Amino acid sequence: MQRLYFHPAALLMILVITTWSHAADQPPNIVFIFTDDHCEQALSAYDPSRITTPNLDRIANEGMRFDRCYVTNSICGPSRAVIQTGKYSHLNGFIRNGNRFNGDQQTFPKLLQANGYQTAVVGKWHLASTPQGYDYYDVLKGQGPYYNPPMITAGEDGQPITRKHTGYTTEIITDKLLNWMTEKREPNKPFMVMYQHKAPHRNWMPAPKYLNWLDDVTLPEPETMYDDYSGRTQAAGRQTMTMRQHLNPRDLKLQGHGTMTPEQIKVWDAAYGPKNEAFKKAEPNMSEKELLQWKYQRYAKDYLRCVKSVDDGVGQVLDYLDSAGLTDNTIVIYSSDQGWYLGEHGWFDKRWMYEESLKTPLLVRWPGHIKAGSTNDDIVSNLDFAETFLDVAGVEIPSDMQGESLVPLLEGHTPDDWRTSFYYQYYENPGGHNVARHYGVTNGQHKLIHFYALEGKKIDDWELFDLNQDPNELRSVFNDPAYAQVQQHMKSELNRLRELYAVAPDDDPGTAKRKPLRKQKLK
Ligand code: CA
C-alpha cells in the first residue's frame, strides 16, 4: 500500500488556504467591550490629561474614534436595555434603574443567534431578568461588588444558578471572557460576545496592585469644579451629587471594606491606612476649599485606578484575538453605558443631558473596513448599536428598531440624510441624586432642555445652551431675545423628534416610581 506523502511546506500551504478561505466565508465576529460609568475624561484617546489607557487607545489607533456618541437616557440599566433592543426607553419598557427588563421582546442577540451566531455575555448585566438570546451567560448578580462577586450562570438543567468567586471582579470578568473564548467558543460559527465590566462604577474600589498607583500625582482640576449653578434653572442646584456634600466615607475609603476577605483587607489597610492617617491629621486645618480639593483627588484617583484594571483586561483580550488569528475578521467595539462627571460642575454621577453624561466613549476597530486612526464627528448613539451589530452580521434590521446602522460611517461614508439632531429623556425622579425628569434636543451647536418633574411635582423649566459660546453649559440663554429664532427652531425640532420616536405626550411624575422588585422576590 502506497502512503500519501505531502511535503511539510505543502501541508502548511493547505492549512493556510483552508484557514483563510474559512475566515473569509464566515461573517465577522463581534466583541463588544462595555464598561459602567466610564467617561471620555478618563480615556487617553479622548483626553490624556489624567490617565494613559494604552490598550483602549489601541482600538482607537487601529480603528475609529467617535466624538459625538450620545446616550438616549443617561443611566445604567436603561442604557443596557436600549442596546439590547435598538429602541428608546419608553418603548423597551426599562425606563429607570429598578425596572425589570422584559427579555421576551425582540433583541439583537436573539436575531444573531437565529442567524447562526454563537452568543455570550460575561460580566455586568444589570437588567434584573435572566439573559435571553445567549448561548452562554455568566453575569454579576445585580450591581456586583468589586471584590469576590457572586455570579449567575445556567446550571446543567439550564436553570440559573449563583456561584461564588474570590478575587477582584474586573480581573475575574476578564478571565471568564478569555476562558469562554478558549474553551467554549465553537470555531465553525461566528460569535458575538459582550464583555461587560462593573468598573468604574461607584464606589470605585481599586485592584490590590493599584491601591497606591497615582499616590504621587496631583490630578488637574476640571474648569467647572467650583460651579455655583447660578446660570441655570433650579434643577442644577437641587441635585444631590456634589463631591462637596454627597461623597460618603465609604466612597472616600475612610471606612468600610465591602465584601473583602481578611487577607484582602490586610492589603487594603496597608495602602489606605497611612493615607487616611495623614488626612485625619491635616483635616482640622483644612479650609472648605481644601477639603473639596482633597475629596476630588481621592475620588478621581480611585476612579482612575478602576479604569486602569479595565484597560489591562482589554489588552489581554486584544492580545488573545491576535494570538488566535481572530483579529482580521473581528469587529471590536468599546463603549460605556453613559458618560460621567469626574468633578465637572463639582459632581460625580451622571443622569443629566449636559455634555459630560450625555456623551459616552465609542471606539471601533474593524480591519479592512475602518481606516486606522480615523475620527468621526457625526451624531451617533447607543440607540444605533443593535442595528450596527445586525448589519455587520448581514442580518436584516427590523423596521421597528429606532436607530441606524453605523456601518456606512465606519467605512467612511456618512449618508446624506444622517441625523443632525438628537432626542434625550431621563425619568428617574424621585430617585437617586435627585435629578429632575427632563427631555431635550441637541444638534451639537445648541441644546434645548425641558425639566418637567422634580420630587414628585410637575415643573416647567426650560434651558437653552449655545454650545459654541458656552461649551461648559454655565449660562442658559432661554428667552434671551438674541436667541429667539434658535429657540423656536429647537422647539419645533424637539416636537418633530418626539413624534418620530412615538414619545407619549405626557409622562406623569407618579408613573415611574421604583417597583419594590427585590422585596417581591423574597416573599
Ligand atoms: Ca452606568
PDB file of C-alpha atoms in Angstrom, residues 135-393:
ATOM      1  CA  ASP A 135     -25.820  30.503  24.300  1.00  0.00           C
ATOM      2  CA  TYR A 136     -23.789  31.313  27.381  1.00  0.00           C
ATOM      3  CA  TYR A 137     -24.132  33.822  30.186  1.00  0.00           C
ATOM      4  CA  ASP A 138     -22.127  34.355  33.358  1.00  0.00           C
ATOM      5  CA  VAL A 139     -23.197  37.644  34.870  1.00  0.00           C
ATOM      6  CA  LEU A 140     -22.886  39.618  38.093  1.00  0.00           C
ATOM      7  CA  LYS A 141     -25.774  39.443  40.480  1.00  0.00           C
ATOM      8  CA  GLY A 142     -27.285  42.955  40.442  1.00  0.00           C
ATOM      9  CA  GLN A 143     -24.649  45.685  40.593  1.00  0.00           C
ATOM     10  CA  GLY A 144     -21.988  43.273  41.773  1.00  0.00           C
ATOM     11  CA  PRO A 145     -19.246  44.151  44.299  1.00  0.00           C
ATOM     12  CA  TYR A 146     -15.624  44.980  43.378  1.00  0.00           C
ATOM     13  CA  TYR A 147     -14.329  42.011  45.365  1.00  0.00           C
ATOM     14  CA  ASN A 148     -15.469  38.368  45.467  1.00  0.00           C
ATOM     15  CA  PRO A 149     -18.593  38.664  43.303  1.00  0.00           C
ATOM     16  CA  PRO A 150     -21.430  36.147  43.204  1.00  0.00           C
ATOM     17  CA  MET A 151     -22.266  35.480  39.540  1.00  0.00           C
ATOM     18  CA  ILE A 152     -25.230  33.851  37.838  1.00  0.00           C
ATOM     19  CA  THR A 153     -24.887  31.277  35.076  1.00  0.00           C
ATOM     20  CA  ALA A 154     -27.008  28.442  33.685  1.00  0.00           C
ATOM     21  CA  GLY A 155     -26.725  25.188  35.614  1.00  0.00           C
ATOM     22  CA  GLU A 156     -26.740  21.751  33.984  1.00  0.00           C
ATOM     23  CA  ASP A 157     -30.526  21.770  33.858  1.00  0.00           C
ATOM     24  CA  GLY A 158     -30.485  25.183  32.146  1.00  0.00           C
ATOM     25  CA  GLN A 159     -31.822  26.961  35.230  1.00  0.00           C
ATOM     26  CA  PRO A 160     -29.880  29.959  36.631  1.00  0.00           C
ATOM     27  CA  ILE A 161     -27.514  29.156  39.492  1.00  0.00           C
ATOM     28  CA  THR A 162     -25.369  31.507  41.585  1.00  0.00           C
ATOM     29  CA  ARG A 163     -21.678  30.786  42.056  1.00  0.00           C
ATOM     30  CA  LYS A 164     -19.253  32.491  44.426  1.00  0.00           C
ATOM     31  CA  HIS A 165     -15.864  33.781  43.299  1.00  0.00           C
ATOM     32  CA  THR A 166     -12.774  35.014  45.099  1.00  0.00           C
ATOM     33  CA  GLY A 167     -10.736  37.843  43.653  1.00  0.00           C
ATOM     34  CA  TYR A 168     -11.019  41.229  42.013  1.00  0.00           C
ATOM     35  CA  THR A 169     -14.158  41.491  39.898  1.00  0.00           C
ATOM     36  CA  THR A 170     -12.635  43.229  36.853  1.00  0.00           C
ATOM     37  CA  GLU A 171      -9.950  40.525  36.643  1.00  0.00           C
ATOM     38  CA  ILE A 172     -12.484  37.726  37.183  1.00  0.00           C
ATOM     39  CA  ILE A 173     -14.649  39.010  34.327  1.00  0.00           C
ATOM     40  CA  THR A 174     -11.609  39.156  32.013  1.00  0.00           C
ATOM     41  CA  ASP A 175     -10.577  35.611  32.989  1.00  0.00           C
ATOM     42  CA  LYS A 176     -14.095  34.363  32.295  1.00  0.00           C
ATOM     43  CA  LEU A 177     -14.163  36.070  28.908  1.00  0.00           C
ATOM     44  CA  LEU A 178     -10.820  34.513  27.943  1.00  0.00           C
ATOM     45  CA  ASN A 179     -11.985  31.154  29.236  1.00  0.00           C
ATOM     46  CA  TRP A 180     -15.108  31.359  27.079  1.00  0.00           C
ATOM     47  CA  MET A 181     -13.009  32.298  24.052  1.00  0.00           C
ATOM     48  CA  THR A 182     -10.583  29.407  24.502  1.00  0.00           C
ATOM     49  CA  GLU A 183     -12.814  26.670  25.924  1.00  0.00           C
ATOM     50  CA  LYS A 184     -16.408  27.252  24.896  1.00  0.00           C
ATOM     51  CA  ARG A 185     -16.255  29.025  21.551  1.00  0.00           C
ATOM     52  CA  GLU A 186     -17.293  26.954  18.529  1.00  0.00           C
ATOM     53  CA  PRO A 187     -14.662  27.644  15.848  1.00  0.00           C
ATOM     54  CA  ASN A 188     -17.054  26.853  12.994  1.00  0.00           C
ATOM     55  CA  LYS A 189     -19.508  29.568  13.986  1.00  0.00           C
ATOM     56  CA  PRO A 190     -19.181  33.350  14.025  1.00  0.00           C
ATOM     57  CA  PHE A 191     -19.579  34.702  17.555  1.00  0.00           C
ATOM     58  CA  MET A 192     -20.864  37.776  19.340  1.00  0.00           C
ATOM     59  CA  VAL A 193     -19.653  38.251  22.882  1.00  0.00           C
ATOM     60  CA  MET A 194     -20.487  41.050  25.311  1.00  0.00           C
ATOM     61  CA  TYR A 195     -17.590  41.604  27.739  1.00  0.00           C
ATOM     62  CA  GLN A 196     -19.066  43.931  30.337  1.00  0.00           C
ATOM     63  CA  HIS A 197     -17.360  45.388  33.385  1.00  0.00           C
ATOM     64  CA  LYS A 198     -18.838  46.739  36.579  1.00  0.00           C
ATOM     65  CA  ALA A 199     -15.914  49.173  36.764  1.00  0.00           C
ATOM     66  CA  PRO A 200     -15.561  52.097  37.128  1.00  0.00           C
ATOM     67  CA  HIS A 201     -18.993  52.342  38.820  1.00  0.00           C
ATOM     68  CA  ARG A 202     -19.340  53.770  42.342  1.00  0.00           C
ATOM     69  CA  ASN A 203     -17.789  53.115  44.872  1.00  0.00           C
ATOM     70  CA  TRP A 204     -14.532  52.863  42.881  1.00  0.00           C
ATOM     71  CA  MET A 205     -12.606  50.152  44.755  1.00  0.00           C
ATOM     72  CA  PRO A 206      -9.244  49.577  43.029  1.00  0.00           C
ATOM     73  CA  ALA A 207      -7.443  46.268  42.496  1.00  0.00           C
ATOM     74  CA  PRO A 208      -4.795  45.321  45.109  1.00  0.00           C
ATOM     75  CA  LYS A 209      -1.983  46.134  42.679  1.00  0.00           C
ATOM     76  CA  TYR A 210      -3.220  49.682  42.060  1.00  0.00           C
ATOM     77  CA  LEU A 211      -4.046  50.770  45.618  1.00  0.00           C
ATOM     78  CA  ASN A 212      -1.037  53.103  45.686  1.00  0.00           C
ATOM     79  CA  TRP A 213      -0.819  53.920  41.993  1.00  0.00           C
ATOM     80  CA  LEU A 214      -1.088  57.727  41.397  1.00  0.00           C
ATOM     81  CA  ASP A 215      -0.258  58.481  45.041  1.00  0.00           C
ATOM     82  CA  ASP A 216       2.498  60.879  43.964  1.00  0.00           C
ATOM     83  CA  VAL A 217       0.411  62.638  41.332  1.00  0.00           C
ATOM     84  CA  THR A 218      -1.782  65.741  41.664  1.00  0.00           C
ATOM     85  CA  LEU A 219      -4.587  65.496  39.116  1.00  0.00           C
ATOM     86  CA  PRO A 220      -5.648  68.622  37.214  1.00  0.00           C
ATOM     87  CA  GLU A 221      -8.995  70.027  38.375  1.00  0.00           C
ATOM     88  CA  PRO A 222     -11.833  70.464  35.894  1.00  0.00           C
ATOM     89  CA  GLU A 223     -12.585  74.065  34.874  1.00  0.00           C
ATOM     90  CA  THR A 224     -16.122  73.911  36.292  1.00  0.00           C
ATOM     91  CA  MET A 225     -15.313  72.267  39.640  1.00  0.00           C
ATOM     92  CA  TYR A 226     -16.456  75.332  41.628  1.00  0.00           C
ATOM     93  CA  ASP A 227     -19.687  75.858  39.664  1.00  0.00           C
ATOM     94  CA  ASP A 228     -22.392  77.590  41.751  1.00  0.00           C
ATOM     95  CA  TYR A 229     -25.251  76.616  39.335  1.00  0.00           C
ATOM     96  CA  SER A 230     -26.438  80.230  39.151  1.00  0.00           C
ATOM     97  CA  GLY A 231     -26.771  80.366  35.352  1.00  0.00           C
ATOM     98  CA  ARG A 232     -29.416  77.636  35.079  1.00  0.00           C
ATOM     99  CA  THR A 233     -32.886  76.743  36.394  1.00  0.00           C
ATOM    100  CA  GLN A 234     -33.488  75.233  39.851  1.00  0.00           C
ATOM    101  CA  ALA A 235     -32.733  71.621  38.794  1.00  0.00           C
ATOM    102  CA  ALA A 236     -28.929  72.020  38.611  1.00  0.00           C
ATOM    103  CA  GLY A 237     -28.793  73.355  42.168  1.00  0.00           C
ATOM    104  CA  ARG A 238     -31.223  70.824  43.677  1.00  0.00           C
ATOM    105  CA  GLN A 239     -29.329  67.625  42.779  1.00  0.00           C
ATOM    106  CA  THR A 240     -27.541  65.566  45.424  1.00  0.00           C
ATOM    107  CA  MET A 241     -24.354  64.539  43.596  1.00  0.00           C
ATOM    108  CA  THR A 242     -21.777  67.070  44.721  1.00  0.00           C
ATOM    109  CA  MET A 243     -18.301  65.946  45.744  1.00  0.00           C
ATOM    110  CA  ARG A 244     -18.514  68.620  48.444  1.00  0.00           C
ATOM    111  CA  GLN A 245     -21.545  67.178  50.272  1.00  0.00           C
ATOM    112  CA  HIS A 246     -22.551  63.820  48.853  1.00  0.00           C
ATOM    113  CA  LEU A 247     -19.485  61.591  48.751  1.00  0.00           C
ATOM    114  CA  ASN A 248     -19.778  59.330  51.806  1.00  0.00           C
ATOM    115  CA  PRO A 249     -16.947  57.878  53.966  1.00  0.00           C
ATOM    116  CA  ARG A 250     -17.119  54.596  52.028  1.00  0.00           C
ATOM    117  CA  ASP A 251     -16.816  56.427  48.710  1.00  0.00           C
ATOM    118  CA  LEU A 252     -13.754  58.209  50.113  1.00  0.00           C
ATOM    119  CA  LYS A 253     -12.259  54.976  51.557  1.00  0.00           C
ATOM    120  CA  LEU A 254     -12.270  56.423  55.072  1.00  0.00           C
ATOM    121  CA  GLN A 255     -14.207  53.379  56.264  1.00  0.00           C
ATOM    122  CA  GLY A 256     -15.598  50.036  55.105  1.00  0.00           C
ATOM    123  CA  HIS A 257     -14.175  47.008  53.348  1.00  0.00           C
ATOM    124  CA  GLY A 258     -17.203  45.874  51.347  1.00  0.00           C
ATOM    125  CA  THR A 259     -17.090  42.174  50.589  1.00  0.00           C
ATOM    126  CA  MET A 260     -13.340  41.665  51.058  1.00  0.00           C
ATOM    127  CA  THR A 261     -11.740  38.628  52.720  1.00  0.00           C
ATOM    128  CA  PRO A 262      -9.478  39.117  55.775  1.00  0.00           C
ATOM    129  CA  GLU A 263      -6.406  38.686  53.517  1.00  0.00           C
ATOM    130  CA  GLN A 264      -7.675  41.324  51.090  1.00  0.00           C
ATOM    131  CA  ILE A 265      -8.463  43.676  53.980  1.00  0.00           C
ATOM    132  CA  LYS A 266      -4.850  43.456  55.181  1.00  0.00           C
ATOM    133  CA  VAL A 267      -3.545  44.558  51.781  1.00  0.00           C
ATOM    134  CA  TRP A 268      -6.183  47.291  51.575  1.00  0.00           C
ATOM    135  CA  ASP A 269      -5.463  48.693  55.030  1.00  0.00           C
ATOM    136  CA  ALA A 270      -1.714  48.692  54.386  1.00  0.00           C
ATOM    137  CA  ALA A 271      -2.371  51.043  51.467  1.00  0.00           C
ATOM    138  CA  TYR A 272      -5.186  53.289  52.753  1.00  0.00           C
ATOM    139  CA  GLY A 273      -4.282  53.253  56.461  1.00  0.00           C
ATOM    140  CA  PRO A 274      -1.270  55.620  56.220  1.00  0.00           C
ATOM    141  CA  LYS A 275      -3.053  57.848  53.668  1.00  0.00           C
ATOM    142  CA  ASN A 276      -6.076  58.160  55.935  1.00  0.00           C
ATOM    143  CA  GLU A 277      -3.917  58.887  58.991  1.00  0.00           C
ATOM    144  CA  ALA A 278      -2.258  61.747  57.123  1.00  0.00           C
ATOM    145  CA  PHE A 279      -5.671  63.094  56.090  1.00  0.00           C
ATOM    146  CA  LYS A 280      -7.080  62.938  59.632  1.00  0.00           C
ATOM    147  CA  LYS A 281      -4.099  64.905  60.913  1.00  0.00           C
ATOM    148  CA  ALA A 282      -4.458  67.587  58.240  1.00  0.00           C
ATOM    149  CA  GLU A 283      -8.270  67.837  58.192  1.00  0.00           C
ATOM    150  CA  PRO A 284      -8.796  70.169  61.209  1.00  0.00           C
ATOM    151  CA  ASN A 285      -6.695  72.847  59.493  1.00  0.00           C
ATOM    152  CA  MET A 286      -8.238  72.492  56.046  1.00  0.00           C
ATOM    153  CA  SER A 287     -10.424  75.218  54.558  1.00  0.00           C
ATOM    154  CA  GLU A 288     -13.681  74.192  52.880  1.00  0.00           C
ATOM    155  CA  LYS A 289     -11.985  74.586  49.514  1.00  0.00           C
ATOM    156  CA  GLU A 290      -9.005  72.475  50.553  1.00  0.00           C
ATOM    157  CA  LEU A 291     -11.365  69.747  51.784  1.00  0.00           C
ATOM    158  CA  LEU A 292     -13.159  69.736  48.430  1.00  0.00           C
ATOM    159  CA  GLN A 293      -9.810  69.531  46.671  1.00  0.00           C
ATOM    160  CA  TRP A 294      -8.801  66.580  48.828  1.00  0.00           C
ATOM    161  CA  LYS A 295     -12.107  64.813  48.093  1.00  0.00           C
ATOM    162  CA  TYR A 296     -11.666  65.362  44.366  1.00  0.00           C
ATOM    163  CA  GLN A 297      -8.147  63.894  44.393  1.00  0.00           C
ATOM    164  CA  ARG A 298      -9.179  60.885  46.481  1.00  0.00           C
ATOM    165  CA  TYR A 299     -12.326  60.160  44.454  1.00  0.00           C
ATOM    166  CA  ALA A 300     -10.869  60.750  40.986  1.00  0.00           C
ATOM    167  CA  LYS A 301      -7.742  58.687  41.701  1.00  0.00           C
ATOM    168  CA  ASP A 302      -9.785  55.702  42.884  1.00  0.00           C
ATOM    169  CA  TYR A 303     -11.945  56.028  39.758  1.00  0.00           C
ATOM    170  CA  LEU A 304      -8.846  56.099  37.522  1.00  0.00           C
ATOM    171  CA  ARG A 305      -7.355  53.098  39.365  1.00  0.00           C
ATOM    172  CA  CYS A 306     -10.502  51.128  38.482  1.00  0.00           C
ATOM    173  CA  VAL A 307     -10.187  52.235  34.842  1.00  0.00           C
ATOM    174  CA  LYS A 308      -6.579  51.001  34.845  1.00  0.00           C
ATOM    175  CA  SER A 309      -7.706  47.418  35.524  1.00  0.00           C
ATOM    176  CA  VAL A 310     -10.272  47.682  32.730  1.00  0.00           C
ATOM    177  CA  ASP A 311      -7.537  48.815  30.341  1.00  0.00           C
ATOM    178  CA  ASP A 312      -5.334  45.884  31.390  1.00  0.00           C
ATOM    179  CA  GLY A 313      -8.184  43.451  30.667  1.00  0.00           C
ATOM    180  CA  VAL A 314      -8.834  44.984  27.252  1.00  0.00           C
ATOM    181  CA  GLY A 315      -5.138  44.468  26.461  1.00  0.00           C
ATOM    182  CA  GLN A 316      -5.384  40.786  27.363  1.00  0.00           C
ATOM    183  CA  VAL A 317      -8.413  40.342  25.129  1.00  0.00           C
ATOM    184  CA  LEU A 318      -6.824  42.148  22.147  1.00  0.00           C
ATOM    185  CA  ASP A 319      -3.687  40.022  22.594  1.00  0.00           C
ATOM    186  CA  TYR A 320      -5.796  36.881  22.638  1.00  0.00           C
ATOM    187  CA  LEU A 321      -7.561  37.867  19.399  1.00  0.00           C
ATOM    188  CA  ASP A 322      -4.116  38.325  17.823  1.00  0.00           C
ATOM    189  CA  SER A 323      -2.719  35.037  19.057  1.00  0.00           C
ATOM    190  CA  ALA A 324      -5.824  33.105  17.986  1.00  0.00           C
ATOM    191  CA  GLY A 325      -5.726  34.622  14.481  1.00  0.00           C
ATOM    192  CA  LEU A 326      -9.124  36.258  15.048  1.00  0.00           C
ATOM    193  CA  THR A 327      -8.185  39.933  14.734  1.00  0.00           C
ATOM    194  CA  ASP A 328      -8.744  40.321  10.989  1.00  0.00           C
ATOM    195  CA  ASN A 329     -12.315  39.042  10.963  1.00  0.00           C
ATOM    196  CA  THR A 330     -13.478  40.538  14.265  1.00  0.00           C
ATOM    197  CA  ILE A 331     -15.072  43.914  14.907  1.00  0.00           C
ATOM    198  CA  VAL A 332     -14.145  45.229  18.360  1.00  0.00           C
ATOM    199  CA  ILE A 333     -16.379  47.905  19.876  1.00  0.00           C
ATOM    200  CA  TYR A 334     -15.607  49.784  23.077  1.00  0.00           C
ATOM    201  CA  SER A 335     -18.234  51.856  24.855  1.00  0.00           C
ATOM    202  CA  SER A 336     -19.711  52.685  28.259  1.00  0.00           C
ATOM    203  CA  ASP A 337     -23.361  52.818  29.342  1.00  0.00           C
ATOM    204  CA  GLN A 338     -23.052  56.622  29.672  1.00  0.00           C
ATOM    205  CA  GLY A 339     -20.590  59.386  30.425  1.00  0.00           C
ATOM    206  CA  TRP A 340     -19.809  60.708  33.877  1.00  0.00           C
ATOM    207  CA  TYR A 341     -18.783  63.734  35.951  1.00  0.00           C
ATOM    208  CA  LEU A 342     -15.199  63.392  37.053  1.00  0.00           C
ATOM    209  CA  GLY A 343     -15.540  66.560  39.136  1.00  0.00           C
ATOM    210  CA  GLU A 344     -17.036  68.788  36.407  1.00  0.00           C
ATOM    211  CA  HIS A 345     -19.685  71.116  37.911  1.00  0.00           C
ATOM    212  CA  GLY A 346     -18.452  69.825  41.296  1.00  0.00           C
ATOM    213  CA  TRP A 347     -20.177  66.492  40.638  1.00  0.00           C
ATOM    214  CA  PHE A 348     -19.803  62.756  40.495  1.00  0.00           C
ATOM    215  CA  ASP A 349     -22.526  60.575  38.830  1.00  0.00           C
ATOM    216  CA  LYS A 350     -24.417  61.031  35.522  1.00  0.00           C
ATOM    217  CA  ARG A 351     -28.151  61.372  34.502  1.00  0.00           C
ATOM    218  CA  TRP A 352     -28.115  64.884  33.012  1.00  0.00           C
ATOM    219  CA  MET A 353     -28.485  65.857  29.392  1.00  0.00           C
ATOM    220  CA  TYR A 354     -25.449  68.124  29.941  1.00  0.00           C
ATOM    221  CA  GLU A 355     -22.446  67.133  27.825  1.00  0.00           C
ATOM    222  CA  GLU A 356     -20.311  65.021  30.202  1.00  0.00           C
ATOM    223  CA  SER A 357     -23.091  62.498  30.886  1.00  0.00           C
ATOM    224  CA  LEU A 358     -24.869  62.756  27.515  1.00  0.00           C
ATOM    225  CA  LYS A 359     -21.693  61.711  25.704  1.00  0.00           C
ATOM    226  CA  THR A 360     -20.209  58.260  26.009  1.00  0.00           C
ATOM    227  CA  PRO A 361     -16.945  56.918  24.578  1.00  0.00           C
ATOM    228  CA  LEU A 362     -17.200  54.900  21.361  1.00  0.00           C
ATOM    229  CA  LEU A 363     -14.150  53.283  19.762  1.00  0.00           C
ATOM    230  CA  VAL A 364     -14.421  50.719  16.952  1.00  0.00           C
ATOM    231  CA  ARG A 365     -11.781  48.582  15.239  1.00  0.00           C
ATOM    232  CA  TRP A 366     -12.655  46.563  12.146  1.00  0.00           C
ATOM    233  CA  PRO A 367      -9.686  45.692   9.931  1.00  0.00           C
ATOM    234  CA  GLY A 368     -10.364  46.052   6.224  1.00  0.00           C
ATOM    235  CA  HIS A 369     -13.393  48.292   6.843  1.00  0.00           C
ATOM    236  CA  ILE A 370     -12.220  51.158   9.055  1.00  0.00           C
ATOM    237  CA  LYS A 371      -9.288  53.398   8.238  1.00  0.00           C
ATOM    238  CA  ALA A 372      -6.825  53.166  11.135  1.00  0.00           C
ATOM    239  CA  GLY A 373      -6.643  56.277  13.310  1.00  0.00           C
ATOM    240  CA  SER A 374      -9.787  57.891  11.896  1.00  0.00           C
ATOM    241  CA  THR A 375     -12.299  60.022  13.803  1.00  0.00           C
ATOM    242  CA  ASN A 376     -15.973  60.751  13.266  1.00  0.00           C
ATOM    243  CA  ASP A 377     -17.970  63.812  14.373  1.00  0.00           C
ATOM    244  CA  ASP A 378     -21.483  62.715  13.333  1.00  0.00           C
ATOM    245  CA  ILE A 379     -24.223  62.338  15.939  1.00  0.00           C
ATOM    246  CA  VAL A 380     -24.352  58.646  16.796  1.00  0.00           C
ATOM    247  CA  SER A 381     -25.913  56.876  19.760  1.00  0.00           C
ATOM    248  CA  ASN A 382     -26.238  53.717  21.820  1.00  0.00           C
ATOM    249  CA  LEU A 383     -29.585  53.548  20.004  1.00  0.00           C
ATOM    250  CA  ASP A 384     -27.547  52.528  16.912  1.00  0.00           C
ATOM    251  CA  PHE A 385     -25.557  49.650  18.406  1.00  0.00           C
ATOM    252  CA  ALA A 386     -28.090  46.820  17.874  1.00  0.00           C
ATOM    253  CA  GLU A 387     -28.680  47.896  14.274  1.00  0.00           C
ATOM    254  CA  THR A 388     -24.916  48.059  13.673  1.00  0.00           C
ATOM    255  CA  PHE A 389     -24.289  44.564  15.046  1.00  0.00           C
ATOM    256  CA  LEU A 390     -27.058  43.135  12.826  1.00  0.00           C
ATOM    257  CA  ASP A 391     -25.733  44.957   9.770  1.00  0.00           C
ATOM    258  CA  VAL A 392     -22.177  43.749  10.417  1.00  0.00           C
ATOM    259  CA  ALA A 393     -23.533  40.198  10.599  1.00  0.00           C
TER     260      ALA A 393
END
